[in-house]
PDB file of C-alpha atoms in Angstrom:
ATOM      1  CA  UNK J  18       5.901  92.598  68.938  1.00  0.00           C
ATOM      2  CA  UNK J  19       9.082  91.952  70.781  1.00  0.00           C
ATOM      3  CA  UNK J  20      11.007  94.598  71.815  1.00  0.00           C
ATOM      4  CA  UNK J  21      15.198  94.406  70.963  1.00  0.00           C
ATOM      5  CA  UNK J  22      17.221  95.723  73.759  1.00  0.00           C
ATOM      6  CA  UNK J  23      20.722  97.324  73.771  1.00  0.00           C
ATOM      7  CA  UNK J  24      21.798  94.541  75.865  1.00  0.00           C
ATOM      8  CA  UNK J  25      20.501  91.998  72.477  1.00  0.00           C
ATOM      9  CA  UNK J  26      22.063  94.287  70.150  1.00  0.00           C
ATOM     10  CA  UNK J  27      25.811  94.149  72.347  1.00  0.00           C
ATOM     11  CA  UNK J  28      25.070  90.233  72.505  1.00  0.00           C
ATOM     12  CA  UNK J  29      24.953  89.524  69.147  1.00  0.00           C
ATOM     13  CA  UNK J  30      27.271  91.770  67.971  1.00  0.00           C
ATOM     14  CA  UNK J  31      29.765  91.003  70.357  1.00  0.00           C
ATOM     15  CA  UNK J  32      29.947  87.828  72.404  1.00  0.00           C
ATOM     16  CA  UNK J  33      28.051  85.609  69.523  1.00  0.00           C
ATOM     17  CA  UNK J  34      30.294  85.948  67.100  1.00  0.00           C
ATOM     18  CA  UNK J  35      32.680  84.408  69.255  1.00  0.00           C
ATOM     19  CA  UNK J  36      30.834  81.400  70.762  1.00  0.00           C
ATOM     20  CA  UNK J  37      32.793  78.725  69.588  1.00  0.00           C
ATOM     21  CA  UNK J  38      35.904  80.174  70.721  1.00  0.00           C
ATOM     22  CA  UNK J  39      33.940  79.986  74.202  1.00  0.00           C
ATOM     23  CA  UNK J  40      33.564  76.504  73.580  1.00  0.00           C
ATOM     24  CA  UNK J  41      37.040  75.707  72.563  1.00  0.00           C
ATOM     25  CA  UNK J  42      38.468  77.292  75.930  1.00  0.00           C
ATOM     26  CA  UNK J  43      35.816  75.830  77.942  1.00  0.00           C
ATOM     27  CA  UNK J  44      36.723  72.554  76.516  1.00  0.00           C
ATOM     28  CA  UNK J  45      40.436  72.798  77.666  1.00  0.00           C
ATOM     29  CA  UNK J  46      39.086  74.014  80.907  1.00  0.00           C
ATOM     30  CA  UNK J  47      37.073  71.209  81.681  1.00  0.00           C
ATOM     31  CA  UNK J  48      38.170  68.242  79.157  1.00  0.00           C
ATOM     32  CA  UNK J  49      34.557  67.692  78.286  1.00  0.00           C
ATOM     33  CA  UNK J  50      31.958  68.870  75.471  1.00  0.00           C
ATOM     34  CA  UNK J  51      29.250  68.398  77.371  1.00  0.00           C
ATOM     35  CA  UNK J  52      30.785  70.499  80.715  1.00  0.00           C
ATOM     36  CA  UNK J  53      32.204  72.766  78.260  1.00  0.00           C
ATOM     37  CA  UNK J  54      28.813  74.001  77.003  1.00  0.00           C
ATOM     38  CA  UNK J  55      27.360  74.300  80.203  1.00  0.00           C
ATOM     39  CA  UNK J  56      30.260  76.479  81.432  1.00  0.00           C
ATOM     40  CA  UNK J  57      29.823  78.929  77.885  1.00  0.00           C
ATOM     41  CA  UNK J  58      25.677  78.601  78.995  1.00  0.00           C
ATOM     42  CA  UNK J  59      26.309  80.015  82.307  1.00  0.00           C
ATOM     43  CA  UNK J  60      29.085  82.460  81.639  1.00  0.00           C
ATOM     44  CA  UNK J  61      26.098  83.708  78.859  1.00  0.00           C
ATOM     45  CA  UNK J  62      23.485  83.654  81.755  1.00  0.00           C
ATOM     46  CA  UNK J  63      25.410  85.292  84.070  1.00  0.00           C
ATOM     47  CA  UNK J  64      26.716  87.970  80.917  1.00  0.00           C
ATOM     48  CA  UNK J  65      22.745  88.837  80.500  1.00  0.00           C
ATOM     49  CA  UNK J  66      22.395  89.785  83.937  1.00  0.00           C
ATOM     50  CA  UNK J  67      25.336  91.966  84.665  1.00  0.00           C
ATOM     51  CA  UNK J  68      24.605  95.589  84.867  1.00  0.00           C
ATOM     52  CA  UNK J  69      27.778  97.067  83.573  1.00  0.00           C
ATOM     53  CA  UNK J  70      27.657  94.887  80.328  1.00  0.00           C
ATOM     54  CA  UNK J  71      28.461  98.549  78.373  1.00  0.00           C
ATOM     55  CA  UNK J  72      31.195  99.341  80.474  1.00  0.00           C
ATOM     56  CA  UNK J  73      33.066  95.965  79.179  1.00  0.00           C
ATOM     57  CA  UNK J  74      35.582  96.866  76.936  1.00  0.00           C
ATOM     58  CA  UNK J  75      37.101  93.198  75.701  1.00  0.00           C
ATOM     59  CA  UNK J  76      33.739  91.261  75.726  1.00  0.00           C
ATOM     60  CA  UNK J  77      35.846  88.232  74.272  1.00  0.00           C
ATOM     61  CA  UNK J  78      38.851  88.627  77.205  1.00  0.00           C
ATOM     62  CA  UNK J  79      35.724  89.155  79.747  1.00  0.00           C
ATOM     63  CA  UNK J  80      33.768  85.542  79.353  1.00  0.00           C
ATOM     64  CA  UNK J  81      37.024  83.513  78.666  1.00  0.00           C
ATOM     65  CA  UNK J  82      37.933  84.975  82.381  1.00  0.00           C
ATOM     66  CA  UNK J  83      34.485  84.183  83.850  1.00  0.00           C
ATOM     67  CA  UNK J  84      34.358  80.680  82.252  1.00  0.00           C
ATOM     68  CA  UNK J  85      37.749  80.108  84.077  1.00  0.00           C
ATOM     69  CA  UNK J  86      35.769  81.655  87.362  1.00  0.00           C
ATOM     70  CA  UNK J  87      32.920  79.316  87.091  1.00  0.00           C
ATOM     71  CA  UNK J  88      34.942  76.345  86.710  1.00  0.00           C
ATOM     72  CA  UNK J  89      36.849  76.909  89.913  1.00  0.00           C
ATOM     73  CA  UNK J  90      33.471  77.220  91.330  1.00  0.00           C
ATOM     74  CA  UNK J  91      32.332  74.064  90.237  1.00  0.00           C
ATOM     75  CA  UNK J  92      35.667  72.476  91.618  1.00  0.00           C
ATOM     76  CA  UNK J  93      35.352  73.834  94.988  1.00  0.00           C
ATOM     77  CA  UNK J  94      31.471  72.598  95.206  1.00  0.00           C
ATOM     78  CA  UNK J  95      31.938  69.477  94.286  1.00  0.00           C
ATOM     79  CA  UNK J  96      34.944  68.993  97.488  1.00  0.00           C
ATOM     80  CA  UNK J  97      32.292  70.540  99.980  1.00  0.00           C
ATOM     81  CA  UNK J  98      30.748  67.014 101.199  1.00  0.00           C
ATOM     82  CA  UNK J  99      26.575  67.761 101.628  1.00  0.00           C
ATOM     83  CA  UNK J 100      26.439  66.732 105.698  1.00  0.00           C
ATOM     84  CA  UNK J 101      22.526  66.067 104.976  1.00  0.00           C
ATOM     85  CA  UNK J 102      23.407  62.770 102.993  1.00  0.00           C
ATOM     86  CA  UNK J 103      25.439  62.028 105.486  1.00  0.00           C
ATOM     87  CA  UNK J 104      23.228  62.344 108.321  1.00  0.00           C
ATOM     88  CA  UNK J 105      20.480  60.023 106.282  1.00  0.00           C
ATOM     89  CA  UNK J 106      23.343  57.348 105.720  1.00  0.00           C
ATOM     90  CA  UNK J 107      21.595  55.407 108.804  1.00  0.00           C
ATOM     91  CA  UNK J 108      20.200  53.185 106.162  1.00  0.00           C
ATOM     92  CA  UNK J 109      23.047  51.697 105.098  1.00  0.00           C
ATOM     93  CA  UNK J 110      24.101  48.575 106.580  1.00  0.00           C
ATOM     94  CA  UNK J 111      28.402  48.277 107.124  1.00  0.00           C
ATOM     95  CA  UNK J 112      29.742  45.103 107.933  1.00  0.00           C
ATOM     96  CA  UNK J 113      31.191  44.857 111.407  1.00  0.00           C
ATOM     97  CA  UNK J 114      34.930  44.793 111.081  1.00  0.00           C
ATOM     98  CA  UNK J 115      35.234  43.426 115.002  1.00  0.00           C
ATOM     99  CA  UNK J 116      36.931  39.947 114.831  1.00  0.00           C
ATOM    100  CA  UNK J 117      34.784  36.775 115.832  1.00  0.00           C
ATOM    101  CA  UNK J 118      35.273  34.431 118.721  1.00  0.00           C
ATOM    102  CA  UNK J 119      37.104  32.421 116.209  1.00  0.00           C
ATOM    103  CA  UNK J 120      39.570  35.234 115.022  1.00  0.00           C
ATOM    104  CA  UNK J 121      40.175  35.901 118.037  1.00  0.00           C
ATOM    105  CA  UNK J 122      40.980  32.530 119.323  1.00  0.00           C
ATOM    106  CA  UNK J 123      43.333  32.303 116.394  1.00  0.00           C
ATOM    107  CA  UNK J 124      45.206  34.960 117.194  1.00  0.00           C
ATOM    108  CA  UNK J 125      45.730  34.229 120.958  1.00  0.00           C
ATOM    109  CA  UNK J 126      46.840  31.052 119.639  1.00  0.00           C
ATOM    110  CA  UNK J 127      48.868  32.809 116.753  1.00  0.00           C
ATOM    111  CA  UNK J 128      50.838  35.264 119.471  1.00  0.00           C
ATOM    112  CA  UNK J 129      51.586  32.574 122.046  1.00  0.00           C
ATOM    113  CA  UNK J 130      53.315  30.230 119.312  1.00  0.00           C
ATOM    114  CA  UNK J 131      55.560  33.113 118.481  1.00  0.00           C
ATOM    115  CA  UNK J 132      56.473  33.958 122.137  1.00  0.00           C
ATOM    116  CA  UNK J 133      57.052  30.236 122.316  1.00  0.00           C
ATOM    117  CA  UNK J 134      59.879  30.534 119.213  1.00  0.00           C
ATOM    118  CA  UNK J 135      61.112  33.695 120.752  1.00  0.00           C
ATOM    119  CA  UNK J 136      61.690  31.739 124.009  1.00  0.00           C
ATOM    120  CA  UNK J 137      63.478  29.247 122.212  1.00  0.00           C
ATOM    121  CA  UNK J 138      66.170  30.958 120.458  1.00  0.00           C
ATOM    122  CA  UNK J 139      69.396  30.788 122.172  1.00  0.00           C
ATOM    123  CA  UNK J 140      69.875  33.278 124.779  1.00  0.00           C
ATOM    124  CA  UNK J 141      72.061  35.509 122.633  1.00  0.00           C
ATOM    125  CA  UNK J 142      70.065  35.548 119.491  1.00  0.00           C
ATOM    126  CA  UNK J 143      66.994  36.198 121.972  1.00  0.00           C
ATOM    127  CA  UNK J 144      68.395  39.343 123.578  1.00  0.00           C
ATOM    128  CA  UNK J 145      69.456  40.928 120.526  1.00  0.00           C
ATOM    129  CA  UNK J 146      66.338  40.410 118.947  1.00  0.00           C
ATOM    130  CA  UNK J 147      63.921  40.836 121.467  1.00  0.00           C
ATOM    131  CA  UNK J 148      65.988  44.692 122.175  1.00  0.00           C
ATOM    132  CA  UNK J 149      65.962  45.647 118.266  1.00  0.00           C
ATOM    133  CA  UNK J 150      62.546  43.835 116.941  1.00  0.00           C
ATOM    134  CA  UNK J 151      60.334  43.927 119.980  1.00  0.00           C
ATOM    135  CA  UNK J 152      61.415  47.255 122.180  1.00  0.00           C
ATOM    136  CA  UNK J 153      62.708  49.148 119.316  1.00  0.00           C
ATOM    137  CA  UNK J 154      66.196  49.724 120.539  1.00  0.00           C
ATOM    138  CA  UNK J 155      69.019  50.879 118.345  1.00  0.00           C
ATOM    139  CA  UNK J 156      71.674  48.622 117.015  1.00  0.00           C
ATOM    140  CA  UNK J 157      74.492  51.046 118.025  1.00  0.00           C
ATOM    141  CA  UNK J 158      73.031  51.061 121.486  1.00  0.00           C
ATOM    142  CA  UNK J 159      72.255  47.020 121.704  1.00  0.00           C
ATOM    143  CA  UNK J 160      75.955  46.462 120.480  1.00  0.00           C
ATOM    144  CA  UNK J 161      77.522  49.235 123.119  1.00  0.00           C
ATOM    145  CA  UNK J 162      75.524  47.678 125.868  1.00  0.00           C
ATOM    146  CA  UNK J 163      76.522  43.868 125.414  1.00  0.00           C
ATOM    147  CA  UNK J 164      80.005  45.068 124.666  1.00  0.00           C
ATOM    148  CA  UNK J 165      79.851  43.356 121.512  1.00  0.00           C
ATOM    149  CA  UNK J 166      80.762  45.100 117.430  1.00  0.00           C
ATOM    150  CA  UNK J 167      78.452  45.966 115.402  1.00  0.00           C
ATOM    151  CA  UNK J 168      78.889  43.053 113.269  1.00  0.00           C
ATOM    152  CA  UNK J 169      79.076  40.635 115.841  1.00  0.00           C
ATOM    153  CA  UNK J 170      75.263  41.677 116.957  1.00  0.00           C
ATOM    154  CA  UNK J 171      74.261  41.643 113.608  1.00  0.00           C
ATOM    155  CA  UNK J 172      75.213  38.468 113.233  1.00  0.00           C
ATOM    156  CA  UNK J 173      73.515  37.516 116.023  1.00  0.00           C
ATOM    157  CA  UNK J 174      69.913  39.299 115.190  1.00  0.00           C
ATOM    158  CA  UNK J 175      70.538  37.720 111.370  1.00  0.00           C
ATOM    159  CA  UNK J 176      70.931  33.977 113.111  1.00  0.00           C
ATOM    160  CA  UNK J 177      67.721  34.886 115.335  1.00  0.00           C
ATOM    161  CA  UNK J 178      65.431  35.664 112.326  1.00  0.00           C
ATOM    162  CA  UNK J 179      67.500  32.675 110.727  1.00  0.00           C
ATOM    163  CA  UNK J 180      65.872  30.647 113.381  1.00  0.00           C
ATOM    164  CA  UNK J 181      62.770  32.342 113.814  1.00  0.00           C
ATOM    165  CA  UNK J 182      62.036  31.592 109.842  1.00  0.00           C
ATOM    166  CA  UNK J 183      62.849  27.565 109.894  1.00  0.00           C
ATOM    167  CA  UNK J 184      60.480  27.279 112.849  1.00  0.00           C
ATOM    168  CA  UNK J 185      57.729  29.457 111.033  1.00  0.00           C
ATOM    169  CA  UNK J 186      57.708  27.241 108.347  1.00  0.00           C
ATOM    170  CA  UNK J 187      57.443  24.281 109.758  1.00  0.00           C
ATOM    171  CA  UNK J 188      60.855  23.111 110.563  1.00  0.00           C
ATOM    172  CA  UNK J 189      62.420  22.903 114.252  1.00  0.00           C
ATOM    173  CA  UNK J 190      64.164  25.657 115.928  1.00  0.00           C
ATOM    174  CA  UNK J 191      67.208  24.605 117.243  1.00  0.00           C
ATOM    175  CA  UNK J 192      67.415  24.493 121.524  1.00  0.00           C
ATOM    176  CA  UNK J 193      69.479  26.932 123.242  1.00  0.00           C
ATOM    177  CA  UNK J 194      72.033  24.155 123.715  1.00  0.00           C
ATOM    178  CA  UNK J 195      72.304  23.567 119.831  1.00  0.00           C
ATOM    179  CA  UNK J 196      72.271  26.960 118.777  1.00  0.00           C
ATOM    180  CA  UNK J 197      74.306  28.643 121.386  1.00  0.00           C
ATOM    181  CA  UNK J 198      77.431  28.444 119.173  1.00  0.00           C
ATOM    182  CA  UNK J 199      76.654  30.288 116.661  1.00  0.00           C
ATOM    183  CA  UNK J 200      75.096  32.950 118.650  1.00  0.00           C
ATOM    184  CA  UNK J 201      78.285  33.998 120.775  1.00  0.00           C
ATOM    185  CA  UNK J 202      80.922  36.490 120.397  1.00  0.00           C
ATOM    186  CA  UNK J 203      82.757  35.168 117.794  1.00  0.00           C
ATOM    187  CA  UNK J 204      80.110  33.539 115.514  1.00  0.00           C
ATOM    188  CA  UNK J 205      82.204  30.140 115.184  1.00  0.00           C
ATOM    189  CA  UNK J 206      80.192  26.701 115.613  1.00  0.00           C
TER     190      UNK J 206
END
């Protein structure tokens, strides 16, 4: 014949009664039914165990707190990253991200055509944008140390990427002869 504890008694009289209020705050807790009755199952679990269970005076306040409790548990296992799956990961096969002969080739190829078009911009587009684009110098400083305005050097950097664009797609960039008018001081052709 089984035997009915105190602890049995307490439990049905006073967390039971209440179990689908357990559910309903579990449910905002963890926006599922199904994680929501696991959290009220293992708030119960741990209840059963506790050794002060008479000492509890708001049974109802008491496992809305602990389902709160377990949930941040669960949250802050599932961030700690399990190193042992990690360390058997040497089955996987990544793809090598290193470029090919070809890629390479390409962009050899790919950087000398643009130091050609640099080269060909007229010499006061070049300098401009060469300081600002390439070294990273500021325009306050570019346009101090020519002895040129502000809007005369950006002018000048807006003619270079002009230039720069045309030849990029596919049109002729014009020689340092050509251009050098409408790179100088005064921006007139």
């Amino acid at each position: 014949m089984p035997v009915i504890r105190p602890i049995d008694i307490w439990f049905a009289d006073e967390v039971f009664p209440h179990e689908d209020r357990f559910l309903a705050a579990a449910l905002r807790i963890s926006g599922s039914r199904e994680e929501a009755e696991d959290l009220v199952q293992e708030a119960f679990t741990r209840l059963f165990t506790l050794e002060g269970w008479a000492a509890i005076d708001n049974p109802r306040a008491y496992v809305v707190r602990m389902l709160r409790h377990i949930a941040i548990e669960r949250l802050r296992r599932q961030r700690i990253v399990d190193f042992g799956q990690l360390a058997d990961a040497d089955h996987l096969t990544l793809a090598d991200e290193t470029p090919d002969q070809h890629r390479i080739a390409a962009g050899r190829e790919g950087l000398r055509r643009v130091s050609d078009l640099i080269a060909s911009l007229p010499e006061r587009c070049r300098t401009v944008f060469v300081r600002r684009r390439i070294e990273g110098e500021s325009s306050k400083a570019i346009a101090q140390d020519l002895g040129i305005s502000l809007s005369t050097y950006e002018k000048r950097l807006a003619r270079a990427i002009e230039l720069l664009s045309r030849a990029h797609l596919g049109g002729e960039t014009e020689t340092a002869g050509d251009g050098a008018e409408t790179c100088d001081a005064q921006g007139k052709r």
